[in-house]
mmCIF file of C-alpha atoms in Angstrom:
data_model
loop_
_atom_site.group_PDB
_atom_site.id
_atom_site.type_symbol
_atom_site.label_atom_id
_atom_site.label_comp_id
_atom_site.label_asym_id
_atom_site.label_seq_id
_atom_site.Cartn_x
_atom_site.Cartn_y
_atom_site.Cartn_z
ATOM 1 C CA MET A 1316 90.463 97.426 112.580
ATOM 2 C CA SER A 1317 89.482 95.862 109.312
ATOM 3 C CA SER A 1318 86.279 94.604 107.744
ATOM 4 C CA ASN A 1319 84.175 95.521 110.780
ATOM 5 C CA PHE A 1320 85.197 99.206 110.679
ATOM 6 C CA LEU A 1321 82.041 101.388 110.881
ATOM 7 C CA SER A 1322 79.821 98.328 110.991
ATOM 8 C CA ARG A 1323 79.046 99.212 114.608
ATOM 9 C CA PRO A 1324 79.762 102.024 117.052
ATOM 10 C CA VAL A 1325 83.241 102.077 118.594
ATOM 11 C CA ASP A 1326 84.274 104.253 121.525
ATOM 12 C CA VAL A 1327 87.443 105.744 120.037
ATOM 13 C CA SER A 1328 88.401 107.174 123.447
ATOM 14 C CA LYS A 1329 89.368 103.639 124.517
ATOM 15 C CA PHE A 1330 92.153 103.496 121.932
ATOM 16 C CA GLY A 1331 95.477 105.269 121.588
ATOM 17 C CA LEU A 1332 95.526 104.545 117.882
ATOM 18 C CA ILE A 1333 93.087 103.019 115.449
ATOM 19 C CA PHE A 1334 94.552 101.879 112.146
ATOM 20 C CA ALA A 1335 91.705 100.755 109.904
ATOM 21 C CA GLY A 1336 91.902 99.180 106.491
ATOM 22 C CA ALA A 1337 88.733 100.929 105.416
ATOM 23 C CA GLN A 1338 88.025 99.116 102.178
ATOM 24 C CA LYS A 1339 84.850 97.067 102.319
ATOM 25 C CA ASN A 1340 82.747 99.276 104.634
ATOM 26 C CA VAL A 1341 84.154 102.741 104.028
ATOM 27 C CA GLY A 1342 85.714 102.959 100.602
ATOM 28 C CA CYS A 1343 87.994 101.631 97.907
ATOM 29 C CA ALA A 1344 90.774 99.123 98.483
ATOM 30 C CA GLY A 1345 93.899 100.844 99.734
ATOM 31 C CA VAL A 1346 92.194 103.499 101.836
ATOM 32 C CA THR A 1347 93.405 103.569 105.418
ATOM 33 C CA VAL A 1348 91.845 105.563 108.238
ATOM 34 C CA VAL A 1349 94.088 106.414 111.180
ATOM 35 C CA ILE A 1350 92.751 107.940 114.380
ATOM 36 C CA VAL A 1351 95.528 108.898 116.810
ATOM 37 C CA ARG A 1352 95.134 110.233 120.331
ATOM 38 C CA GLU A 1353 96.876 113.619 120.341
ATOM 39 C CA ASP A 1354 99.131 112.858 123.305
ATOM 40 C CA LEU A 1355 100.734 110.043 121.283
ATOM 41 C CA ILE A 1356 101.717 112.269 118.372
ATOM 42 C CA GLY A 1357 105.408 113.141 118.320
ATOM 43 C CA LYS A 1358 106.607 110.066 120.171
ATOM 44 C CA ALA A 1359 107.762 107.950 117.239
ATOM 45 C CA LEU A 1360 111.006 106.048 117.618
ATOM 46 C CA LYS A 1361 113.823 107.145 115.292
ATOM 47 C CA GLU A 1362 113.468 103.822 113.429
ATOM 48 C CA CYS A 1363 109.824 104.594 112.603
ATOM 49 C CA PRO A 1364 109.244 105.109 108.880
ATOM 50 C CA ILE A 1365 108.060 108.649 108.092
ATOM 51 C CA ILE A 1366 104.771 107.337 106.677
ATOM 52 C CA LEU A 1367 103.935 106.038 110.181
ATOM 53 C CA ASP A 1368 105.233 109.066 112.061
ATOM 54 C CA TYR A 1369 101.954 110.778 112.823
ATOM 55 C CA GLN A 1370 103.701 113.999 113.863
ATOM 56 C CA VAL A 1371 104.899 114.316 110.255
ATOM 57 C CA GLN A 1372 101.413 113.514 108.964
ATOM 58 C CA ALA A 1373 99.711 115.961 111.353
ATOM 59 C CA GLY A 1374 102.262 118.666 110.616
ATOM 60 C CA ASN A 1375 101.521 118.359 106.902
ATOM 61 C CA ASN A 1376 97.716 118.268 107.243
ATOM 62 C CA SER A 1377 97.815 114.560 106.249
ATOM 63 C CA LEU A 1378 99.373 115.575 102.926
ATOM 64 C CA TYR A 1379 103.002 114.499 103.402
ATOM 65 C CA ASN A 1380 102.585 112.089 100.496
ATOM 66 C CA THR A 1381 100.334 112.453 97.470
ATOM 67 C CA PRO A 1382 96.919 111.351 98.729
ATOM 68 C CA PRO A 1383 94.768 108.883 96.782
ATOM 69 C CA CYS A 1384 92.247 111.589 95.858
ATOM 70 C CA PHE A 1385 89.635 109.435 94.161
ATOM 71 C CA SER A 1386 89.663 106.890 96.998
ATOM 72 C CA ILE A 1387 89.293 109.675 99.562
ATOM 73 C CA TYR A 1388 86.424 111.170 97.535
ATOM 74 C CA ILE A 1389 84.641 107.794 97.469
ATOM 75 C CA MET A 1390 85.248 107.406 101.203
ATOM 76 C CA GLY A 1391 83.639 110.806 101.762
ATOM 77 C CA LEU A 1392 80.559 109.690 99.816
ATOM 78 C CA VAL A 1393 80.351 106.455 101.803
ATOM 79 C CA LEU A 1394 80.715 108.283 105.125
ATOM 80 C CA GLU A 1395 77.922 110.647 104.065
ATOM 81 C CA TRP A 1396 75.765 107.631 103.106
ATOM 82 C CA ILE A 1397 76.396 106.027 106.519
ATOM 83 C CA ARG A 1398 75.513 109.284 108.313
ATOM 84 C CA ASN A 1399 72.356 109.775 106.203
ATOM 85 C CA ASN A 1400 71.264 106.214 106.961
ATOM 86 C CA GLY A 1401 71.489 106.472 110.741
ATOM 87 C CA GLY A 1402 75.219 106.226 111.393
ATOM 88 C CA ALA A 1403 77.115 103.378 113.022
ATOM 89 C CA ASP A 1404 74.149 102.549 115.292
ATOM 90 C CA ALA A 1405 71.933 101.873 112.270
ATOM 91 C CA MET A 1406 74.706 99.899 110.546
ATOM 92 C CA GLU A 1407 75.005 97.701 113.628
ATOM 93 C CA ARG A 1408 71.245 97.011 113.706
ATOM 94 C CA LEU A 1409 71.236 96.113 110.010
ATOM 95 C CA ASN A 1410 74.363 93.972 110.305
ATOM 96 C CA LYS A 1411 72.908 92.032 113.235
ATOM 97 C CA GLN A 1412 69.741 91.425 111.230
ATOM 98 C CA LYS A 1413 71.633 90.356 108.104
ATOM 99 C CA SER A 1414 74.053 88.011 109.850
ATOM 100 C CA ALA A 1415 71.241 86.448 111.906
ATOM 101 C CA LEU A 1416 69.469 85.457 108.680
ATOM 102 C CA VAL A 1417 72.474 83.379 107.589
ATOM 103 C CA TYR A 1418 73.570 82.072 110.989
ATOM 104 C CA ASP A 1419 70.017 80.948 111.808
ATOM 105 C CA ILE A 1420 69.949 78.745 108.705
ATOM 106 C CA ILE A 1421 73.384 77.340 109.511
ATOM 107 C CA ASN A 1422 72.343 76.623 113.108
ATOM 108 C CA ARG A 1423 69.024 74.990 112.077
ATOM 109 C CA SER A 1424 70.491 72.829 109.307
ATOM 110 C CA ASN A 1425 71.397 69.839 111.521
ATOM 111 C CA GLY A 1426 75.008 70.010 110.357
ATOM 112 C CA PHE A 1427 74.313 70.322 106.632
ATOM 113 C CA TYR A 1428 75.780 73.826 106.865
ATOM 114 C CA SER A 1429 78.684 74.079 109.267
ATOM 115 C CA CYS A 1430 80.433 77.237 110.467
ATOM 116 C CA PRO A 1431 84.031 76.594 111.613
ATOM 117 C CA VAL A 1432 83.984 79.623 113.952
ATOM 118 C CA ASP A 1433 82.897 79.331 117.577
ATOM 119 C CA ALA A 1434 79.524 81.065 118.074
ATOM 120 C CA ALA A 1435 81.013 83.599 120.529
ATOM 121 C CA CYS A 1436 83.610 84.714 117.953
ATOM 122 C CA ARG A 1437 81.520 84.861 114.785
ATOM 123 C CA SER A 1438 81.751 87.843 112.489
ATOM 124 C CA ARG A 1439 78.789 89.826 111.233
ATOM 125 C CA MET A 1440 80.797 90.846 108.167
ATOM 126 C CA ASN A 1441 82.167 87.543 106.864
ATOM 127 C CA ILE A 1442 80.383 84.261 107.447
ATOM 128 C CA PRO A 1443 82.397 81.208 106.419
ATOM 129 C CA PHE A 1444 80.614 77.888 106.182
ATOM 130 C CA ARG A 1445 81.009 74.409 104.775
ATOM 131 C CA ILE A 1446 78.309 72.335 103.146
ATOM 132 C CA GLY A 1447 77.459 68.662 103.589
ATOM 133 C CA LYS A 1448 79.691 67.927 106.552
ATOM 134 C CA LYS A 1449 82.041 69.706 108.931
ATOM 135 C CA GLU A 1450 84.998 69.441 106.528
ATOM 136 C CA GLY A 1451 82.779 70.264 103.561
ATOM 137 C CA ASP A 1452 81.781 68.260 100.514
ATOM 138 C CA GLU A 1453 83.547 69.805 97.512
ATOM 139 C CA SER A 1454 80.934 68.524 95.077
ATOM 140 C CA LEU A 1455 78.060 70.058 97.061
ATOM 141 C CA GLU A 1456 79.966 73.307 97.546
ATOM 142 C CA LYS A 1457 80.676 73.556 93.808
ATOM 143 C CA SER A 1458 77.006 72.897 93.092
ATOM 144 C CA PHE A 1459 76.027 75.585 95.624
ATOM 145 C CA LEU A 1460 78.371 78.121 94.038
ATOM 146 C CA ASP A 1461 77.156 77.269 90.508
ATOM 147 C CA GLY A 1462 73.520 77.714 91.551
ATOM 148 C CA ALA A 1463 74.286 80.958 93.361
ATOM 149 C CA SER A 1464 76.074 82.313 90.302
ATOM 150 C CA LYS A 1465 73.025 81.590 88.134
ATOM 151 C CA LEU A 1466 71.010 83.737 90.569
ATOM 152 C CA GLY A 1467 73.496 86.597 90.313
ATOM 153 C CA MET A 1468 75.275 85.900 93.607
ATOM 154 C CA ILE A 1469 79.014 86.021 93.018
ATOM 155 C CA SER A 1470 82.172 85.942 95.141
ATOM 156 C CA LEU A 1471 80.777 83.405 97.596
ATOM 157 C CA LYS A 1472 83.759 81.067 97.256
ATOM 158 C CA GLY A 1473 85.451 80.739 100.607
ATOM 159 C CA HIS A 1474 88.620 82.495 101.606
ATOM 160 C CA ARG A 1475 91.741 80.692 100.411
ATOM 161 C CA SER A 1476 92.776 79.955 104.012
ATOM 162 C CA VAL A 1477 89.447 78.370 104.998
ATOM 163 C CA GLY A 1478 87.812 77.065 101.793
ATOM 164 C CA GLY A 1479 84.123 76.347 101.534
ATOM 165 C CA ILE A 1480 81.731 79.265 101.224
ATOM 166 C CA ARG A 1481 82.013 82.797 102.570
ATOM 167 C CA ALA A 1482 79.149 85.279 102.650
ATOM 168 C CA SER A 1483 80.461 88.830 102.985
ATOM 169 C CA LEU A 1484 77.768 91.103 104.421
ATOM 170 C CA TYR A 1485 79.407 94.519 104.414
ATOM 171 C CA ASN A 1486 77.366 97.672 105.045
ATOM 172 C CA ALA A 1487 76.461 98.120 101.356
ATOM 173 C CA VAL A 1488 74.850 94.661 101.217
ATOM 174 C CA THR A 1489 71.145 95.143 101.832
ATOM 175 C CA VAL A 1490 68.827 93.070 104.003
ATOM 176 C CA GLU A 1491 66.968 92.200 100.793
ATOM 177 C CA ASP A 1492 70.222 90.858 99.272
ATOM 178 C CA VAL A 1493 70.783 88.650 102.307
ATOM 179 C CA LYS A 1494 67.173 87.419 102.216
ATOM 180 C CA ILE A 1495 67.809 86.208 98.653
ATOM 181 C CA LEU A 1496 70.910 84.329 99.845
ATOM 182 C CA ALA A 1497 68.989 82.904 102.819
ATOM 183 C CA ALA A 1498 66.142 81.707 100.575
ATOM 184 C CA TYR A 1499 68.673 80.059 98.266
ATOM 185 C CA MET A 1500 70.368 78.366 101.226
ATOM 186 C CA GLU A 1501 66.980 77.047 102.415
ATOM 187 C CA ASP A 1502 66.160 75.701 98.918
ATOM 188 C CA PHE A 1503 69.590 74.133 98.561
ATOM 189 C CA LEU A 1504 69.220 72.491 101.955
ATOM 190 C CA ARG A 1505 65.799 71.041 101.051
ATOM 191 C CA ASN A 1506 67.065 69.733 97.709
ATOM 192 C CA HIS A 1507 70.345 68.207 98.900
ATOM 193 C CA GLN A 1508 69.931 67.072 102.493
#
C-alpha cells in the first residue's frame, strides 16, 4: 500500500502481509508500516534478507536495526490525529468530498481539464490532469502553475511520468484547502476557455 494508506478503512484480515510506504498519510518519508499475519512469520526463504525476515523483526520487538525514532514519533502523532478525527472512516468521507470537488470541475469542463485516468480507477489521493486539451497545453499549464503559486498553492506540477498538473489530497489537506484549489480551477477555466 502506498499513498492511500489510512485514507480509508481496510480489512487487514484479507491480507497475509501489508507493506505500506506510510509517508504522505501517516508520517515522514522513509517510514514503512508492515502488518504480517502471524501464521506467515517464520517462513522466510533462506535467500530472504534479514530486514525482510519478519521472524527476526518480531523476535527483536521490531528493533533488529536502529529505528528511525523521530519518524516513528511523528507517525505516532499522526495516528493519534487520525483517531481523534474519526479514524479511517472519517478520512474516507473527507477524501471522497475533497476529490469530488476536483473531479467534478474536470468532468464539467468540456475537455478543458482532462484526467488521463479512467473514471473507475481514479485516485482520491493524487489527481493528475492536463489543461487545454487531452495532451495538455504547456503554455496554459505553466500559466496555471504560476497563478497557483501566487495564491500559495505549490507542488502542483505533475508527476515526472505523466506531466501536466497533479493535485495531491492527502489526509492532512483540508476540505477548505481543496475548495481554494477548486475555486482557482473554476476562475482559470472561465478566463482561458
